[in-house]
Tab-separated table of C-alpha atoms and ligand atoms in Angstrom:
chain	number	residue	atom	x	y	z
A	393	UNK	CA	-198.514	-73.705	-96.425
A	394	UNK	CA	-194.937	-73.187	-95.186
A	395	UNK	CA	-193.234	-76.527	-94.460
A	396	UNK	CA	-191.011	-77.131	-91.120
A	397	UNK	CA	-188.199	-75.966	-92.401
A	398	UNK	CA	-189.186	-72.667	-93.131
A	399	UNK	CA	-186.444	-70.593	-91.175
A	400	UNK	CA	-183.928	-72.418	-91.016
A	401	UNK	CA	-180.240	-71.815	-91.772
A	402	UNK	CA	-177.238	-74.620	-91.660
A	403	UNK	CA	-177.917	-77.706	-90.807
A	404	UNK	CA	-175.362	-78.309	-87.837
A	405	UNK	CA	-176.010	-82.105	-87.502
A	406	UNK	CA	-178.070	-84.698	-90.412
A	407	UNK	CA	-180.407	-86.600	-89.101
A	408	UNK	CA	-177.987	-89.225	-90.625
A	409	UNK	CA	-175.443	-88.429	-88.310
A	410	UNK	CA	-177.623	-88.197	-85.787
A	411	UNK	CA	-178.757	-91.553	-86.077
A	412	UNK	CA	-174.908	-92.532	-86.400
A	413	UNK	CA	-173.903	-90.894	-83.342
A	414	UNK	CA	-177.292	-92.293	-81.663
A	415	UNK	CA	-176.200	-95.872	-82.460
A	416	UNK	CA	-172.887	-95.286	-81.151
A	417	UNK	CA	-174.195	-93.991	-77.929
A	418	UNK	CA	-176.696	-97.063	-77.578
A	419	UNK	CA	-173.336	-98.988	-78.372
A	420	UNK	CA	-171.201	-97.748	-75.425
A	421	UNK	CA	-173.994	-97.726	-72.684
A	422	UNK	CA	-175.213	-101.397	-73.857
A	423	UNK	CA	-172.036	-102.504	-73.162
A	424	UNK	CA	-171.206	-100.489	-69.860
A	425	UNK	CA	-174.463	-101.213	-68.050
A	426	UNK	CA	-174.821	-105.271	-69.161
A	427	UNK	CA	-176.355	-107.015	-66.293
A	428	UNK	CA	-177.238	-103.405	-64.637
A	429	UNK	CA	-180.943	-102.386	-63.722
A	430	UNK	CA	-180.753	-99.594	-66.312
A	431	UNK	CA	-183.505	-96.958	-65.857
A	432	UNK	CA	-183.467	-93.972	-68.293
A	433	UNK	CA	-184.550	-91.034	-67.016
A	434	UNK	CA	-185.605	-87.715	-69.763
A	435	UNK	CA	-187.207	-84.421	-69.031
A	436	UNK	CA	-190.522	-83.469	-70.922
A	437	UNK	CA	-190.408	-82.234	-73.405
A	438	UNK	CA	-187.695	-82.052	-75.823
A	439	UNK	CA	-185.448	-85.038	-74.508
A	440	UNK	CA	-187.935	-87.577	-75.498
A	441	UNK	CA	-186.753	-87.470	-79.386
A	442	UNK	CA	-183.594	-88.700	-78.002
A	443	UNK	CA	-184.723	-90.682	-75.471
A	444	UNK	CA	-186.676	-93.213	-77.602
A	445	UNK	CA	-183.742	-93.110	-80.456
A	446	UNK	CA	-181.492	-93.860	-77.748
A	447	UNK	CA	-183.250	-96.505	-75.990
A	448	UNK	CA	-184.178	-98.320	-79.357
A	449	UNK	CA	-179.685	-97.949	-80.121
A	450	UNK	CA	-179.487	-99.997	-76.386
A	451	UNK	CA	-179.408	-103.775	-76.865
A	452	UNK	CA	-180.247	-104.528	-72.963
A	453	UNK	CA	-183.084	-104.627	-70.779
A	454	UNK	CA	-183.964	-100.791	-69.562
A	455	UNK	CA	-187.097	-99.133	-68.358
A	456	UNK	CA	-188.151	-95.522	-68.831
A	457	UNK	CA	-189.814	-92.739	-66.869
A	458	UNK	CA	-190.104	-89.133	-67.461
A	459	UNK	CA	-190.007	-85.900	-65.381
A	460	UNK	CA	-191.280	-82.467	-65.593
A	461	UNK	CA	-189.900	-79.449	-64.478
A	462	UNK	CA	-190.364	-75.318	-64.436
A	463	UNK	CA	-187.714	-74.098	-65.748
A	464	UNK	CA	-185.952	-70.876	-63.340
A	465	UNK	CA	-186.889	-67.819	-65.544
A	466	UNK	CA	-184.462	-64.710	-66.072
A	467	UNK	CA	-183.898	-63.437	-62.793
A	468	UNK	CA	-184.391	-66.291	-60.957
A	469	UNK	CA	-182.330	-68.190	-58.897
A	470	UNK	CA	-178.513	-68.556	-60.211
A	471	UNK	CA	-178.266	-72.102	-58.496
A	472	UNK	CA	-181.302	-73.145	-61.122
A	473	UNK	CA	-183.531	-74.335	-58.399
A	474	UNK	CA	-186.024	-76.158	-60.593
A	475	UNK	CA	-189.404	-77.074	-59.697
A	476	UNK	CA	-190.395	-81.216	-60.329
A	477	UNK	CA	-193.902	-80.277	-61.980
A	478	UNK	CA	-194.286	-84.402	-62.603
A	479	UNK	CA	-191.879	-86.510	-60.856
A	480	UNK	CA	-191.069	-90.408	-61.665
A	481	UNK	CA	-192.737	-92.573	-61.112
A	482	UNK	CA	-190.380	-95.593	-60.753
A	483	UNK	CA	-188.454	-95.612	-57.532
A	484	UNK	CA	-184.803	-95.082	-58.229
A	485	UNK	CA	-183.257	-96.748	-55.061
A	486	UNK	CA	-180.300	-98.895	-56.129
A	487	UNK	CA	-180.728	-98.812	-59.640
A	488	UNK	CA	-178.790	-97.498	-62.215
A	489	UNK	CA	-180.253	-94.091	-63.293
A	490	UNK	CA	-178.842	-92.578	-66.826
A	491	UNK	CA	-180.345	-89.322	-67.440
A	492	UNK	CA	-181.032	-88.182	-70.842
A	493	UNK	CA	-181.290	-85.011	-72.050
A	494	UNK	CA	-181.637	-83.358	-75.516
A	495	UNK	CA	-179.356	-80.005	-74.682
A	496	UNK	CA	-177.327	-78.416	-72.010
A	497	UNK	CA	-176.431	-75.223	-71.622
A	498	UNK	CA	-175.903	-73.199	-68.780
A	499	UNK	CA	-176.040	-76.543	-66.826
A	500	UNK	CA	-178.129	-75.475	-64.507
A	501	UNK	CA	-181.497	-77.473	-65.303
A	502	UNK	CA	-179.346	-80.705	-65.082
A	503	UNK	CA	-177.383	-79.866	-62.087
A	504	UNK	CA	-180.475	-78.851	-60.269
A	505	UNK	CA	-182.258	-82.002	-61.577
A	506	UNK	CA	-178.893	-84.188	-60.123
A	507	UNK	CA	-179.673	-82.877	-56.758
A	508	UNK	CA	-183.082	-83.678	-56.559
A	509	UNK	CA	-182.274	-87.654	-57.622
A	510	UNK	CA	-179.435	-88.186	-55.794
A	511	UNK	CA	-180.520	-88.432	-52.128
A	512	UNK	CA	-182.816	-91.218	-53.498
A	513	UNK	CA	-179.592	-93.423	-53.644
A	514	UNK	CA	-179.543	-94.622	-56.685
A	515	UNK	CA	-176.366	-97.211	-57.480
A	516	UNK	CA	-175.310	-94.591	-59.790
A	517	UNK	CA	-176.563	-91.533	-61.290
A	518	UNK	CA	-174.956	-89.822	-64.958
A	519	UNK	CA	-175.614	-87.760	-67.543
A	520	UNK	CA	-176.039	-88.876	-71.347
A	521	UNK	CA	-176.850	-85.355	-73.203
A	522	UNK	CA	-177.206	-85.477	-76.842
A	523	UNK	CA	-175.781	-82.049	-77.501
A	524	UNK	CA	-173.083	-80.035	-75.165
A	525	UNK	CA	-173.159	-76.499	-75.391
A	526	UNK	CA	-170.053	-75.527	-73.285
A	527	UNK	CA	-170.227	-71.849	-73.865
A	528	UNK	CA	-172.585	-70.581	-71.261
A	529	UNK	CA	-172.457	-72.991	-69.044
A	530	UNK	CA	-172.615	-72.024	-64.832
A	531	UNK	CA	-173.209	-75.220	-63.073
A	532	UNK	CA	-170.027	-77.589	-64.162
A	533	UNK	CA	-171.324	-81.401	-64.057
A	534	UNK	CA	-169.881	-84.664	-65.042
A	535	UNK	CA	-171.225	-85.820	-69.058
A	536	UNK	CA	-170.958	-89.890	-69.014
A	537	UNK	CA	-172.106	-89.333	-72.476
A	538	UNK	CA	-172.358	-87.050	-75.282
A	539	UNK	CA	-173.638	-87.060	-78.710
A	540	UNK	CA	-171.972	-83.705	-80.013
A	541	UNK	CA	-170.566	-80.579	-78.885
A	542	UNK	CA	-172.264	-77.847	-80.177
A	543	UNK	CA	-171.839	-74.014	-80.893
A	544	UNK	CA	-172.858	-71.018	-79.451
A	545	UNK	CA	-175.855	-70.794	-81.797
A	546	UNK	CA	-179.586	-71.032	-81.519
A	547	UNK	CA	-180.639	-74.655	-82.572
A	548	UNK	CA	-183.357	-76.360	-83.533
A	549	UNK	CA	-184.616	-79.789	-84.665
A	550	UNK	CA	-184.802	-83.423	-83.198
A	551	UNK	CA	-186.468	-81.924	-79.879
A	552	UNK	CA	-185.724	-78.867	-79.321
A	553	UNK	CA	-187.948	-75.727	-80.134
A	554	UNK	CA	-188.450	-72.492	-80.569
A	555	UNK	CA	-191.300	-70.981	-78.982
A	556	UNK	CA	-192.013	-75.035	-79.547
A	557	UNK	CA	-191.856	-75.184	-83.168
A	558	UNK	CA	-189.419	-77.150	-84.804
A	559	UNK	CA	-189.133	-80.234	-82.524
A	560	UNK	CA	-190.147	-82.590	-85.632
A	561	UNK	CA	-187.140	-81.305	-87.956
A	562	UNK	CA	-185.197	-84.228	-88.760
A	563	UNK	CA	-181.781	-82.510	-87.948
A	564	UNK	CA	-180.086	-79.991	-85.633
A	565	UNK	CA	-180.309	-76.760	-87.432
A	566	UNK	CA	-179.499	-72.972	-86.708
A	567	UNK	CA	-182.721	-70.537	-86.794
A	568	UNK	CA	-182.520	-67.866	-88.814
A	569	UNK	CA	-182.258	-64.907	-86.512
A	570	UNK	CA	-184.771	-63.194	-88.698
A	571	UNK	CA	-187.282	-65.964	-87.883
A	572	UNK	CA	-186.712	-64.911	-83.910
B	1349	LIG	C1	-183.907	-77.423	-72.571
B	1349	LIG	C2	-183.290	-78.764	-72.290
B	1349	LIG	C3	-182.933	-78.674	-70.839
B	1349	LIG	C4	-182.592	-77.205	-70.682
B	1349	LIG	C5	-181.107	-77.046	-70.716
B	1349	LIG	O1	-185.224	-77.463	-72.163
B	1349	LIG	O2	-184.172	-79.827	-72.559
B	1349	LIG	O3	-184.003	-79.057	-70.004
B	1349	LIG	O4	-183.161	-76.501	-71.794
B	1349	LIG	O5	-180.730	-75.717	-70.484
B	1349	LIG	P1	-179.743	-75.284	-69.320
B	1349	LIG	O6	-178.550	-76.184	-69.380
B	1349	LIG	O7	-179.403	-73.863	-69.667
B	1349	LIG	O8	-180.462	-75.391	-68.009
B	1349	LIG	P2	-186.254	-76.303	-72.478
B	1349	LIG	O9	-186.307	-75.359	-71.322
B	1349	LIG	O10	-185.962	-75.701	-73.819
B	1349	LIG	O11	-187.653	-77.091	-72.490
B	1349	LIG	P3	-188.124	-78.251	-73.479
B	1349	LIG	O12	-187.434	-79.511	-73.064
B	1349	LIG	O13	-189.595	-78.324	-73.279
B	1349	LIG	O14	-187.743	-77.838	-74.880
């Protein structure tokens, strides 16, 4: 039996200091949204690692909900026009919508995602992405928060997959390109 790890090059980011930056994160938004109707807001699937870290990090009333989207396939749409396969199901009028996210990339899934929430008028709408990966990215969009800036490298671990393996490794890791 090969064990989860089984492909996997440098560890970019211990679960340790995952936890460490999680906590810090939780920190900064428990004391910026005090007294706020806090709702976070992740997209299925890989963001929920975070989400629930995060939430546990916040030390203020909050409520969750998820989405689902398509994502835009090669050739699609350069905007990122994304497709709400599940939609919330908490209203988001006048409330105070953080949305959490395990990666971004291009930009494009969030910025798409930011258009689709925002004519529901929420009292204010940001971004809290665990890890910012600035070199491809298309759509610019504001970050409220971010847990680490990350290479141009395939990663894996704490949500995110490949082909959706590796979402339970404990820490951010590079694949092997060999194992791809
Ligand atoms: C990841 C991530 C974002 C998107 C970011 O999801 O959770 O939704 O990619 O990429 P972008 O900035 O280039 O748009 P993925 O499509 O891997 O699905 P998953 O959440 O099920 O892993």
């Amino acid at each position: 039996m090969t064990g989860v790890a089984e492909g996997i090059g440098q560890v970019l980011f211990t679960a340790e200091a995952i936890q460490t930056r999680v906590r810090e994160l939780g920190q900064a938004i428990s004391a910026d949204y005090a007294g706020k109707d806090l709702l976070l807001v992740t997209i299925l699937r890989g963001g929920i690692f975070f989400l629930v870290d995060l939430a546990r990090a916040i030390n203020i009333p909050l409520a969750i909900d998820l989405m689902a989207i398509s994502s835009y396939g090669p050739g699609a749409d350069k905007q990122g026009v994304v497709r709400i396969v599940k939609d919330l199901e908490e209203p988001i009028g006048a409330r105070h919508v953080l949305v959490v996210e395990d990666v971004i990339d291009t930009g494009l899934t969030m910025s798409s995602l930011l258009r689709h929430l925002a004519p529901r008028e929420p009292a204010s709408l940001k971004v809290c992405v665990l890890l910012d990966k600035p070199a491809h990215r298309i759509a610019s969009l504001p970050i409220a928060y971010r847990g680490f800036e990350c290479p141009d490298v395939f990663v894996v671990g704490y949500g995110l997959d490949y082909r959706q393996h590796y979402r339970n490794l404990p820490d951010l890791a590079v694949l092997k390109t060999g194992s791809r």
